Amino acid sequence: MKILVTGGVGYIGSHTVVELQQNGHEVVIVDNLSNSNIGVLDAIAKITGIKPEFENFDLADKTKTEDFFKCHSDIQGIIHFAAFKAVGESVNEPLMYYRNNLFSLVNILQSMKDNGVENLVFSSSCTVYGQPEKLPVSENAPVQKAESPYGNTKQISEEIIFDTVKASDIKGIAVRYFNPIGAHETAIIGELPLGVPNCLMPYITQTAIGIREQLSVFGDDYKTPDGTAIRDYIHVADLAKAHVIAVERMVKQKMKKDFEYFNLGTGNGYSVLEVIKSFEKVSGEKLNYKIVGRRAGDIEKVWADTNFANDELGWKAQQNIDEMTLSAWKWEQKLALNNK
Ligand code: UFG
């Protein structure tokens, strides 16, 4: 199958490209490199032996998107990752987020319609559930008002796809990620945060390697066993595999509805302190951290009900928290070696 991966040079995108190629699919990547590094293309080729076809342009540009689809009308499925994703930045620059994340989706859907491309896997987030009343959270839980423009773009995007599916031959799968961490087992690709990381795992590994002085743990007064917030961390390679299954499910016409939603998590929640403990255990490093106040907009706890994804996709996340933190550490060590 020929699959378009937008944002395929980025963190989750690059791991998904590897899995697609290793499952025999032909990949074409569109990425404007706004938050990614062109060197990742060679890194992908180093793992799989195949350098994916690549085009550098902004999918929010309607004409360029149309021109691209005219030349690639044989695409059978699209996995759409390309989007801005920094929660804090989206609060300061909402229009930048709405323009980038929504215009690109509308352009892709329009081109799909015009060119008879029917299958779209959309990269969504558990952020749509806010702080769920019931845990684990299932796909049937209500979507709650978004805390940030970033979160809102995910909700609006799902609605745009829903409405388009109703009015056309297009089919959609929204995959709602929990917290992806870790890196490819080869340590050839991984997360490459630009500047100071917002997310926990790269902040931990950058502190341990000496790039950051100290990790701040945001809040220890949550109603959780150790007082720190709980998330469902999932290995990025497990997440990548789920995308391959989702796009194959669409192309092979195994969908039960024309628009489906899946939670992609492990079903296990770990607190910030538990993630730190796992990291210290697998790395043998003592992490310099201190407890500070809560971070605005953070929820207390969330983890996935994975039954639907497990049953319907025949997929289950395999890697445990120690495997995740170890792979993130190996990746950080590899980056440090490369930068010497
Ligand atoms: N944390 C710290 N210190 C840090 C960074 C994070 O203590 O330096 C804590 C956070 O407070 C949170 C946990 O670690 O309790 C995980 O934080 P991340 O920033 O790694 O992940 P989030 O759960 O906040 O973010 C995720 C996705 C976003 C999504 C968001 C919505 O990464 O894309 O959930 O809640 F928008």
mmCIF file of C-alpha atoms and ligand atoms in Angstrom:
data_model
loop_
_atom_site.group_PDB
_atom_site.id
_atom_site.type_symbol
_atom_site.label_atom_id
_atom_site.label_comp_id
_atom_site.label_asym_id
_atom_site.label_seq_id
_atom_site.Cartn_x
_atom_site.Cartn_y
_atom_site.Cartn_z
ATOM 1 C CA MET A 1 0.000 0.000 0.000
ATOM 2 C CA LYS A 2 1.161 3.556 -0.646
ATOM 3 C CA ILE A 3 0.675 5.636 2.493
ATOM 4 C CA LEU A 4 1.106 9.375 2.956
ATOM 5 C CA VAL A 5 2.519 10.240 6.366
ATOM 6 C CA THR A 6 2.252 13.945 7.147
ATOM 7 C CA GLY A 7 4.702 15.026 9.812
ATOM 8 C CA GLY A 8 6.630 11.831 9.099
ATOM 9 C CA VAL A 9 9.945 13.397 10.087
ATOM 10 C CA GLY A 10 8.692 14.099 13.618
ATOM 11 C CA TYR A 11 8.760 11.964 16.753
ATOM 12 C CA ILE A 12 5.729 9.689 16.405
ATOM 13 C CA GLY A 13 5.689 10.075 12.621
ATOM 14 C CA SER A 14 9.207 8.745 12.114
ATOM 15 C CA HIS A 15 8.566 5.672 14.268
ATOM 16 C CA THR A 16 5.390 5.034 12.293
ATOM 17 C CA VAL A 17 7.216 5.345 8.962
ATOM 18 C CA VAL A 18 9.665 2.668 10.147
ATOM 19 C CA GLU A 19 6.824 0.314 11.107
ATOM 20 C CA LEU A 20 5.000 0.928 7.812
ATOM 21 C CA GLN A 21 8.112 0.193 5.764
ATOM 22 C CA GLN A 22 8.888 -2.880 7.824
ATOM 23 C CA ASN A 23 5.378 -4.113 7.051
ATOM 24 C CA GLY A 24 5.952 -3.741 3.330
ATOM 25 C CA HIS A 25 4.199 -0.430 2.718
ATOM 26 C CA GLU A 26 5.472 2.341 0.485
ATOM 27 C CA VAL A 27 5.672 5.657 2.319
ATOM 28 C CA VAL A 28 5.651 9.226 1.104
ATOM 29 C CA ILE A 29 6.285 11.883 3.734
ATOM 30 C CA VAL A 30 5.128 15.500 3.679
ATOM 31 C CA ASP A 31 6.709 17.660 6.373
ATOM 32 C CA ASN A 32 7.668 21.339 6.473
ATOM 33 C CA LEU A 33 10.417 20.668 9.038
ATOM 34 C CA SER A 34 8.977 23.341 11.352
ATOM 35 C CA ASN A 35 9.656 21.134 14.363
ATOM 36 C CA SER A 36 11.793 18.343 12.933
ATOM 37 C CA ASN A 37 15.184 17.576 11.495
ATOM 38 C CA ILE A 38 15.849 16.472 7.910
ATOM 39 C CA GLY A 39 18.553 14.073 9.164
ATOM 40 C CA VAL A 40 15.757 11.813 10.430
ATOM 41 C CA LEU A 41 15.164 10.655 6.830
ATOM 42 C CA ASP A 42 18.635 9.090 6.707
ATOM 43 C CA ALA A 43 18.105 7.668 10.172
ATOM 44 C CA ILE A 44 14.914 5.952 8.987
ATOM 45 C CA ALA A 45 16.824 4.554 6.011
ATOM 46 C CA LYS A 46 19.541 3.289 8.352
ATOM 47 C CA ILE A 47 16.949 1.212 10.209
ATOM 48 C CA THR A 48 14.849 -0.030 7.290
ATOM 49 C CA GLY A 49 17.210 0.204 4.315
ATOM 50 C CA ILE A 50 14.669 2.391 2.493
ATOM 51 C CA LYS A 51 14.801 6.171 2.268
ATOM 52 C CA PRO A 52 11.187 7.321 2.128
ATOM 53 C CA GLU A 53 10.024 9.697 -0.580
ATOM 54 C CA PHE A 54 9.870 13.172 0.952
ATOM 55 C CA GLU A 55 8.311 16.517 0.081
ATOM 56 C CA ASN A 56 8.945 19.675 2.057
ATOM 57 C CA PHE A 57 5.934 21.991 2.078
ATOM 58 C CA ASP A 58 3.259 23.364 4.364
ATOM 59 C CA LEU A 59 -0.061 21.542 4.177
ATOM 60 C CA ALA A 60 -1.790 24.731 5.303
ATOM 61 C CA ASP A 61 -0.936 25.970 1.776
ATOM 62 C CA LYS A 62 -3.945 24.953 -0.317
ATOM 63 C CA THR A 63 -2.333 25.203 -3.762
ATOM 64 C CA LYS A 64 0.732 23.209 -2.766
ATOM 65 C CA THR A 65 -1.463 20.549 -1.158
ATOM 66 C CA GLU A 66 -3.628 20.307 -4.303
ATOM 67 C CA ASP A 67 -0.551 20.049 -6.537
ATOM 68 C CA PHE A 68 0.901 17.322 -4.342
ATOM 69 C CA PHE A 69 -2.254 15.213 -4.517
ATOM 70 C CA LYS A 70 -2.476 15.609 -8.310
ATOM 71 C CA CYS A 71 0.924 13.914 -8.556
ATOM 72 C CA HIS A 72 0.131 11.257 -5.931
ATOM 73 C CA SER A 73 -3.418 10.138 -6.654
ATOM 74 C CA ASP A 74 -2.349 6.517 -6.037
ATOM 75 C CA ILE A 75 -2.137 7.124 -2.282
ATOM 76 C CA GLN A 76 -4.379 4.613 -0.502
ATOM 77 C CA GLY A 77 -4.243 5.930 3.015
ATOM 78 C CA ILE A 78 -3.086 8.961 4.964
ATOM 79 C CA ILE A 79 -1.758 9.167 8.497
ATOM 80 C CA HIS A 80 -1.951 12.803 9.500
ATOM 81 C CA PHE A 81 0.502 13.778 12.266
ATOM 82 C CA ALA A 82 1.615 17.194 11.048
ATOM 83 C CA ALA A 83 0.477 19.696 13.684
ATOM 84 C CA PHE A 84 1.748 22.063 16.331
ATOM 85 C CA LYS A 85 1.542 20.479 19.777
ATOM 86 C CA ALA A 86 2.878 22.732 22.534
ATOM 87 C CA VAL A 87 0.060 23.454 24.975
ATOM 88 C CA GLY A 88 1.611 26.611 26.499
ATOM 89 C CA GLU A 89 2.586 28.093 23.143
ATOM 90 C CA SER A 90 -0.966 27.565 21.881
ATOM 91 C CA VAL A 91 -2.315 29.710 24.731
ATOM 92 C CA ASN A 92 -0.067 32.608 23.625
ATOM 93 C CA GLU A 93 -0.454 32.059 19.866
ATOM 94 C CA PRO A 94 -3.966 30.648 19.361
ATOM 95 C CA LEU A 95 -4.345 31.838 15.757
ATOM 96 C CA MET A 96 -1.063 30.208 14.776
ATOM 97 C CA TYR A 97 -2.430 26.937 16.171
ATOM 98 C CA TYR A 98 -5.872 27.236 14.557
ATOM 99 C CA ARG A 99 -4.365 28.210 11.213
ATOM 100 C CA ASN A 100 -1.731 25.486 11.137
ATOM 101 C CA ASN A 101 -3.678 22.592 12.619
ATOM 102 C CA LEU A 102 -7.074 23.269 11.049
ATOM 103 C CA PHE A 103 -6.192 24.680 7.624
ATOM 104 C CA SER A 104 -3.915 21.722 6.933
ATOM 105 C CA LEU A 105 -6.651 19.245 7.842
ATOM 106 C CA VAL A 106 -9.252 21.008 5.688
ATOM 107 C CA ASN A 107 -6.823 21.095 2.752
ATOM 108 C CA ILE A 108 -6.050 17.405 3.122
ATOM 109 C CA LEU A 109 -9.737 16.448 3.305
ATOM 110 C CA GLN A 110 -10.577 18.591 0.285
ATOM 111 C CA SER A 111 -7.770 17.002 -1.722
ATOM 112 C CA MET A 112 -8.850 13.542 -0.583
ATOM 113 C CA LYS A 113 -12.344 14.282 -1.858
ATOM 114 C CA ASP A 114 -11.106 15.710 -5.141
ATOM 115 C CA ASN A 115 -8.773 12.789 -5.794
ATOM 116 C CA GLY A 116 -10.805 9.859 -4.478
ATOM 117 C CA VAL A 117 -8.500 9.115 -1.534
ATOM 118 C CA GLU A 118 -10.745 7.665 1.154
ATOM 119 C CA ASN A 119 -8.772 6.664 4.232
ATOM 120 C CA LEU A 120 -7.545 9.029 6.947
ATOM 121 C CA VAL A 121 -5.964 8.148 10.287
ATOM 122 C CA PHE A 122 -5.917 11.237 12.467
ATOM 123 C CA SER A 123 -3.507 11.870 15.296
ATOM 124 C CA SER A 124 -5.639 12.930 18.266
ATOM 125 C CA SER A 125 -5.115 13.028 22.014
ATOM 126 C CA CYS A 126 -6.585 11.894 25.314
ATOM 127 C CA THR A 127 -6.700 15.592 26.072
ATOM 128 C CA VAL A 128 -10.218 15.515 24.540
ATOM 129 C CA TYR A 129 -11.459 13.779 27.724
ATOM 130 C CA GLY A 130 -10.114 16.502 30.069
ATOM 131 C CA GLN A 131 -10.206 15.144 33.636
ATOM 132 C CA PRO A 132 -12.555 12.167 33.171
ATOM 133 C CA GLU A 133 -15.019 11.367 35.931
ATOM 134 C CA LYS A 134 -14.544 7.637 35.479
ATOM 135 C CA LEU A 135 -11.203 5.830 35.167
ATOM 136 C CA PRO A 136 -9.999 4.046 33.155
ATOM 137 C CA VAL A 137 -11.399 6.304 30.443
ATOM 138 C CA SER A 138 -13.142 4.636 27.505
ATOM 139 C CA GLU A 139 -13.919 5.986 24.056
ATOM 140 C CA ASN A 140 -17.517 6.570 25.173
ATOM 141 C CA ALA A 141 -16.530 9.118 27.819
ATOM 142 C CA PRO A 142 -17.780 12.611 27.045
ATOM 143 C CA VAL A 143 -15.471 15.073 25.347
ATOM 144 C CA GLN A 144 -14.927 18.017 27.691
ATOM 145 C CA LYS A 145 -14.268 21.646 26.930
ATOM 146 C CA ALA A 146 -10.626 21.971 25.878
ATOM 147 C CA GLU A 147 -8.170 23.558 28.315
ATOM 148 C CA SER A 148 -6.035 25.092 25.556
ATOM 149 C CA PRO A 149 -6.235 26.152 21.900
ATOM 150 C CA TYR A 150 -4.017 23.136 21.120
ATOM 151 C CA GLY A 151 -6.536 20.776 22.734
ATOM 152 C CA ASN A 152 -9.335 22.606 20.985
ATOM 153 C CA THR A 153 -7.714 22.030 17.581
ATOM 154 C CA LYS A 154 -7.820 18.279 18.287
ATOM 155 C CA GLN A 155 -11.518 18.424 19.211
ATOM 156 C CA ILE A 156 -12.461 20.628 16.257
ATOM 157 C CA SER A 157 -10.411 18.430 13.910
ATOM 158 C CA GLU A 158 -12.311 15.334 15.038
ATOM 159 C CA GLU A 159 -15.580 17.193 14.363
ATOM 160 C CA ILE A 160 -14.411 18.344 10.924
ATOM 161 C CA ILE A 161 -13.559 14.741 10.026
ATOM 162 C CA PHE A 162 -16.855 13.473 11.457
ATOM 163 C CA ASP A 163 -18.891 15.894 9.342
ATOM 164 C CA THR A 164 -16.835 15.213 6.212
ATOM 165 C CA VAL A 165 -17.210 11.452 6.624
ATOM 166 C CA LYS A 166 -21.002 11.873 6.812
ATOM 167 C CA ALA A 167 -21.061 13.868 3.591
ATOM 168 C CA SER A 168 -18.574 11.918 1.444
ATOM 169 C CA ASP A 169 -16.901 8.563 0.786
ATOM 170 C CA ILE A 170 -14.079 9.486 3.137
ATOM 171 C CA LYS A 171 -13.554 7.292 6.195
ATOM 172 C CA GLY A 172 -11.685 8.265 9.334
ATOM 173 C CA ILE A 173 -10.032 6.782 12.399
ATOM 174 C CA ALA A 174 -9.077 9.140 15.227
ATOM 175 C CA VAL A 175 -6.373 7.661 17.423
ATOM 176 C CA ARG A 176 -6.328 9.300 20.834
ATOM 177 C CA TYR A 177 -2.873 8.994 22.347
ATOM 178 C CA PHE A 178 -2.091 8.942 26.001
ATOM 179 C CA ASN A 179 1.549 9.887 26.814
ATOM 180 C CA PRO A 180 4.020 8.588 24.222
ATOM 181 C CA ILE A 181 7.608 8.225 25.476
ATOM 182 C CA GLY A 182 10.732 6.213 24.633
ATOM 183 C CA ALA A 183 12.641 5.714 21.425
ATOM 184 C CA HIS A 184 13.301 3.095 18.761
ATOM 185 C CA GLU A 185 15.159 0.026 20.069
ATOM 186 C CA THR A 186 18.125 0.832 17.807
ATOM 187 C CA ALA A 187 18.428 4.320 19.378
ATOM 188 C CA ILE A 188 18.693 5.620 15.816
ATOM 189 C CA ILE A 189 15.505 7.666 16.023
ATOM 190 C CA GLY A 190 13.776 9.195 19.046
ATOM 191 C CA GLU A 191 12.306 12.398 20.388
ATOM 192 C CA LEU A 192 14.173 15.588 19.408
ATOM 193 C CA PRO A 193 12.643 18.396 21.451
ATOM 194 C CA LEU A 194 13.656 21.851 20.247
ATOM 195 C CA GLY A 195 14.695 24.051 23.176
ATOM 196 C CA VAL A 196 13.552 23.326 26.715
ATOM 197 C CA PRO A 197 11.288 20.264 26.741
ATOM 198 C CA ASN A 198 7.749 20.627 28.051
ATOM 199 C CA CYS A 199 7.200 16.925 28.483
ATOM 200 C CA LEU A 200 8.346 14.867 31.431
ATOM 201 C CA MET A 201 10.458 12.126 29.834
ATOM 202 C CA PRO A 202 12.853 14.273 27.764
ATOM 203 C CA TYR A 203 13.176 16.610 30.734
ATOM 204 C CA ILE A 204 14.227 13.675 32.908
ATOM 205 C CA THR A 205 16.814 12.347 30.444
ATOM 206 C CA GLN A 206 18.199 15.829 29.677
ATOM 207 C CA THR A 207 18.608 16.456 33.411
ATOM 208 C CA ALA A 208 20.370 13.142 33.938
ATOM 209 C CA ILE A 209 22.767 13.771 31.029
ATOM 210 C CA GLY A 210 23.574 17.261 32.333
ATOM 211 C CA ILE A 211 21.779 19.507 29.817
ATOM 212 C CA ARG A 212 19.291 20.663 32.475
ATOM 213 C CA GLU A 213 20.195 21.264 36.067
ATOM 214 C CA GLN A 214 17.126 20.013 37.830
ATOM 215 C CA LEU A 215 13.706 18.559 37.052
ATOM 216 C CA SER A 216 10.756 20.349 38.623
ATOM 217 C CA VAL A 217 8.011 17.949 39.671
ATOM 218 C CA PHE A 218 4.792 19.879 39.221
ATOM 219 C CA GLY A 219 2.744 19.334 42.373
ATOM 220 C CA ASP A 220 2.676 16.665 45.081
ATOM 221 C CA ASP A 221 -0.716 17.549 46.508
ATOM 222 C CA TYR A 222 -2.903 15.652 44.020
ATOM 223 C CA LYS A 223 -5.323 13.033 45.294
ATOM 224 C CA THR A 224 -3.069 10.157 44.206
ATOM 225 C CA PRO A 225 -1.126 7.647 46.332
ATOM 226 C CA ASP A 226 2.143 9.674 46.296
ATOM 227 C CA GLY A 227 0.542 13.054 45.583
ATOM 228 C CA THR A 228 2.008 13.458 42.059
ATOM 229 C CA ALA A 229 -0.065 13.371 38.871
ATOM 230 C CA ILE A 230 -0.743 10.110 37.057
ATOM 231 C CA ARG A 231 -0.550 9.455 33.293
ATOM 232 C CA ASP A 232 -0.711 6.450 30.992
ATOM 233 C CA TYR A 233 2.738 6.350 29.360
ATOM 234 C CA ILE A 234 2.975 4.323 26.163
ATOM 235 C CA HIS A 235 6.072 3.327 24.208
ATOM 236 C CA VAL A 236 6.257 5.211 20.910
ATOM 237 C CA ALA A 237 7.004 1.995 19.004
ATOM 238 C CA ASP A 238 3.806 0.395 20.347
ATOM 239 C CA LEU A 239 1.928 3.504 19.284
ATOM 240 C CA ALA A 240 3.500 3.362 15.822
ATOM 241 C CA LYS A 241 2.375 -0.262 15.374
ATOM 242 C CA ALA A 242 -1.218 0.728 16.161
ATOM 243 C CA HIS A 243 -1.140 3.242 13.289
ATOM 244 C CA VAL A 244 -0.111 0.555 10.811
ATOM 245 C CA ILE A 245 -2.976 -1.638 11.982
ATOM 246 C CA ALA A 246 -5.428 1.271 11.816
ATOM 247 C CA VAL A 247 -4.548 2.236 8.246
ATOM 248 C CA GLU A 248 -4.606 -1.411 7.109
ATOM 249 C CA ARG A 249 -8.019 -1.805 8.767
ATOM 250 C CA MET A 250 -9.317 1.074 6.643
ATOM 251 C CA VAL A 251 -7.846 -0.001 3.333
ATOM 252 C CA LYS A 252 -8.965 -3.614 3.868
ATOM 253 C CA GLN A 253 -12.455 -2.293 4.671
ATOM 254 C CA LYS A 254 -12.690 -3.866 8.105
ATOM 255 C CA MET A 255 -14.161 -0.813 9.807
ATOM 256 C CA LYS A 256 -17.436 -1.176 11.708
ATOM 257 C CA LYS A 257 -18.356 2.494 11.243
ATOM 258 C CA ASP A 258 -17.131 5.125 8.817
ATOM 259 C CA PHE A 259 -15.566 7.107 11.661
ATOM 260 C CA GLU A 260 -13.979 5.254 14.560
ATOM 261 C CA TYR A 261 -12.123 6.426 17.667
ATOM 262 C CA PHE A 262 -9.507 4.441 19.551
ATOM 263 C CA ASN A 263 -7.692 5.065 22.821
ATOM 264 C CA LEU A 264 -4.017 4.231 22.485
ATOM 265 C CA GLY A 265 -2.520 3.659 25.906
ATOM 266 C CA THR A 266 -1.350 0.750 28.026
ATOM 267 C CA GLY A 267 -4.166 0.911 30.562
ATOM 268 C CA ASN A 268 -1.660 1.498 33.395
ATOM 269 C CA GLY A 269 -1.208 4.781 35.208
ATOM 270 C CA TYR A 270 2.140 5.891 36.652
ATOM 271 C CA SER A 271 2.781 8.921 38.824
ATOM 272 C CA VAL A 272 5.591 11.384 38.101
ATOM 273 C CA LEU A 273 7.572 9.956 41.028
ATOM 274 C CA GLU A 274 7.055 6.411 39.745
ATOM 275 C CA VAL A 275 8.422 7.401 36.335
ATOM 276 C CA ILE A 276 11.450 8.955 38.048
ATOM 277 C CA LYS A 277 11.962 5.784 40.120
ATOM 278 C CA SER A 278 11.777 3.609 37.021
ATOM 279 C CA PHE A 279 14.302 5.863 35.277
ATOM 280 C CA GLU A 280 16.700 5.767 38.240
ATOM 281 C CA LYS A 281 16.430 1.984 38.410
ATOM 282 C CA VAL A 282 17.120 1.261 34.732
ATOM 283 C CA SER A 283 19.776 3.951 34.266
ATOM 284 C CA GLY A 284 21.568 3.645 37.591
ATOM 285 C CA GLU A 285 21.552 7.476 37.697
ATOM 286 C CA LYS A 286 20.349 9.555 40.629
ATOM 287 C CA LEU A 287 18.025 12.226 39.281
ATOM 288 C CA ASN A 288 18.231 15.777 40.613
ATOM 289 C CA TYR A 289 14.644 16.896 41.113
ATOM 290 C CA LYS A 290 12.581 19.067 43.394
ATOM 291 C CA ILE A 291 8.877 19.337 44.079
ATOM 292 C CA VAL A 292 7.346 22.644 43.000
ATOM 293 C CA GLY A 293 3.773 23.914 42.615
ATOM 294 C CA ARG A 294 1.253 22.497 40.159
ATOM 295 C CA ARG A 295 1.490 23.428 36.469
ATOM 296 C CA ALA A 296 -1.514 25.377 35.190
ATOM 297 C CA GLY A 297 -3.877 23.286 33.084
ATOM 298 C CA ASP A 298 -2.602 19.897 34.288
ATOM 299 C CA ILE A 299 -5.163 17.268 35.174
ATOM 300 C CA GLU A 300 -4.766 15.001 38.187
ATOM 301 C CA LYS A 301 -4.915 11.552 36.683
ATOM 302 C CA VAL A 302 -5.801 9.714 33.517
ATOM 303 C CA TRP A 303 -5.284 6.269 32.096
ATOM 304 C CA ALA A 304 -6.922 4.429 29.240
ATOM 305 C CA ASP A 305 -9.521 1.745 29.000
ATOM 306 C CA THR A 306 -7.796 -0.172 26.223
ATOM 307 C CA ASN A 307 -10.400 -2.908 25.734
ATOM 308 C CA PHE A 308 -11.905 -1.490 22.569
ATOM 309 C CA ALA A 309 -8.547 -0.934 20.856
ATOM 310 C CA ASN A 310 -7.290 -4.338 22.034
ATOM 311 C CA ASP A 311 -10.392 -6.188 20.769
ATOM 312 C CA GLU A 312 -11.072 -4.284 17.561
ATOM 313 C CA LEU A 313 -7.520 -3.648 16.374
ATOM 314 C CA GLY A 314 -6.077 -6.883 17.755
ATOM 315 C CA TRP A 315 -3.338 -4.673 19.172
ATOM 316 C CA LYS A 316 -1.941 -4.351 22.658
ATOM 317 C CA ALA A 317 0.912 -2.194 23.913
ATOM 318 C CA GLN A 318 3.782 -4.544 24.799
ATOM 319 C CA GLN A 319 6.458 -2.492 26.520
ATOM 320 C CA ASN A 320 6.397 -1.762 30.235
ATOM 321 C CA ILE A 321 7.441 1.411 32.008
ATOM 322 C CA ASP A 322 11.031 0.231 32.625
ATOM 323 C CA GLU A 323 11.484 -0.625 28.931
ATOM 324 C CA MET A 324 10.125 2.795 28.026
ATOM 325 C CA THR A 325 12.384 4.778 30.357
ATOM 326 C CA LEU A 326 15.424 2.666 29.397
ATOM 327 C CA SER A 327 14.899 3.265 25.680
ATOM 328 C CA ALA A 328 14.509 7.020 26.330
ATOM 329 C CA TRP A 329 17.792 6.949 28.276
ATOM 330 C CA LYS A 330 19.669 5.020 25.567
ATOM 331 C CA TRP A 331 18.464 7.583 23.043
ATOM 332 C CA GLU A 332 19.637 10.525 25.185
ATOM 333 C CA GLN A 333 23.035 8.850 25.610
ATOM 334 C CA LYS A 334 23.270 8.314 21.869
ATOM 335 C CA LEU A 335 22.462 11.981 21.229
ATOM 336 C CA ALA A 336 25.177 12.997 23.684
ATOM 337 C CA LEU A 337 27.703 10.791 21.858
ATOM 338 C CA ASN A 338 26.705 12.266 18.486
ATOM 339 C CA ASN A 339 27.121 15.799 19.810
ATOM 340 C CA LYS A 340 30.631 15.229 21.123
HETATM 341 N N1 UFG B 1 5.783 17.070 34.570
HETATM 342 C C1 UFG B 1 6.624 17.476 35.599
HETATM 343 N N2 UFG B 1 7.738 18.186 35.274
HETATM 344 C C2 UFG B 1 8.061 18.497 33.986
HETATM 345 C C3 UFG B 1 7.204 18.071 32.935
HETATM 346 C C4 UFG B 1 6.068 17.365 33.264
HETATM 347 O O1 UFG B 1 6.366 17.212 36.767
HETATM 348 O O2 UFG B 1 9.085 19.169 33.780
HETATM 349 C C5 UFG B 1 4.575 16.306 34.905
HETATM 350 C C6 UFG B 1 3.311 16.989 34.447
HETATM 351 O O3 UFG B 1 2.881 17.928 35.409
HETATM 352 C C7 UFG B 1 2.374 15.799 34.272
HETATM 353 C C8 UFG B 1 3.304 14.672 33.815
HETATM 354 O O4 UFG B 1 4.613 15.083 34.205
HETATM 355 O O5 UFG B 1 1.821 15.454 35.487
HETATM 356 C C9 UFG B 1 3.295 14.470 32.330
HETATM 357 O O6 UFG B 1 3.505 15.702 31.694
HETATM 358 P P1 UFG B 1 3.817 15.853 30.140
HETATM 359 O O7 UFG B 1 4.026 17.308 29.869
HETATM 360 O O8 UFG B 1 4.883 14.908 29.755
HETATM 361 O O9 UFG B 1 2.482 15.344 29.471
HETATM 362 P P2 UFG B 1 0.987 15.897 29.648
HETATM 363 O O10 UFG B 1 0.210 14.781 30.228
HETATM 364 O O11 UFG B 1 0.907 17.203 30.297
HETATM 365 O O12 UFG B 1 0.698 16.199 28.140
HETATM 366 C C10 UFG B 1 0.010 15.332 27.369
HETATM 367 C C11 UFG B 1 0.446 15.463 25.901
HETATM 368 C C12 UFG B 1 -0.072 16.732 25.321
HETATM 369 C C13 UFG B 1 -1.539 16.906 25.652
HETATM 370 C C14 UFG B 1 -1.717 16.909 27.133
HETATM 371 C C15 UFG B 1 -3.129 17.181 27.547
HETATM 372 O O13 UFG B 1 1.855 15.434 25.773
HETATM 373 O O14 UFG B 1 0.075 16.663 23.915
HETATM 374 O O15 UFG B 1 -1.320 15.639 27.600
HETATM 375 O O16 UFG B 1 -3.319 17.051 28.905
HETATM 376 F F1 UFG B 1 -2.044 18.055 25.206
#
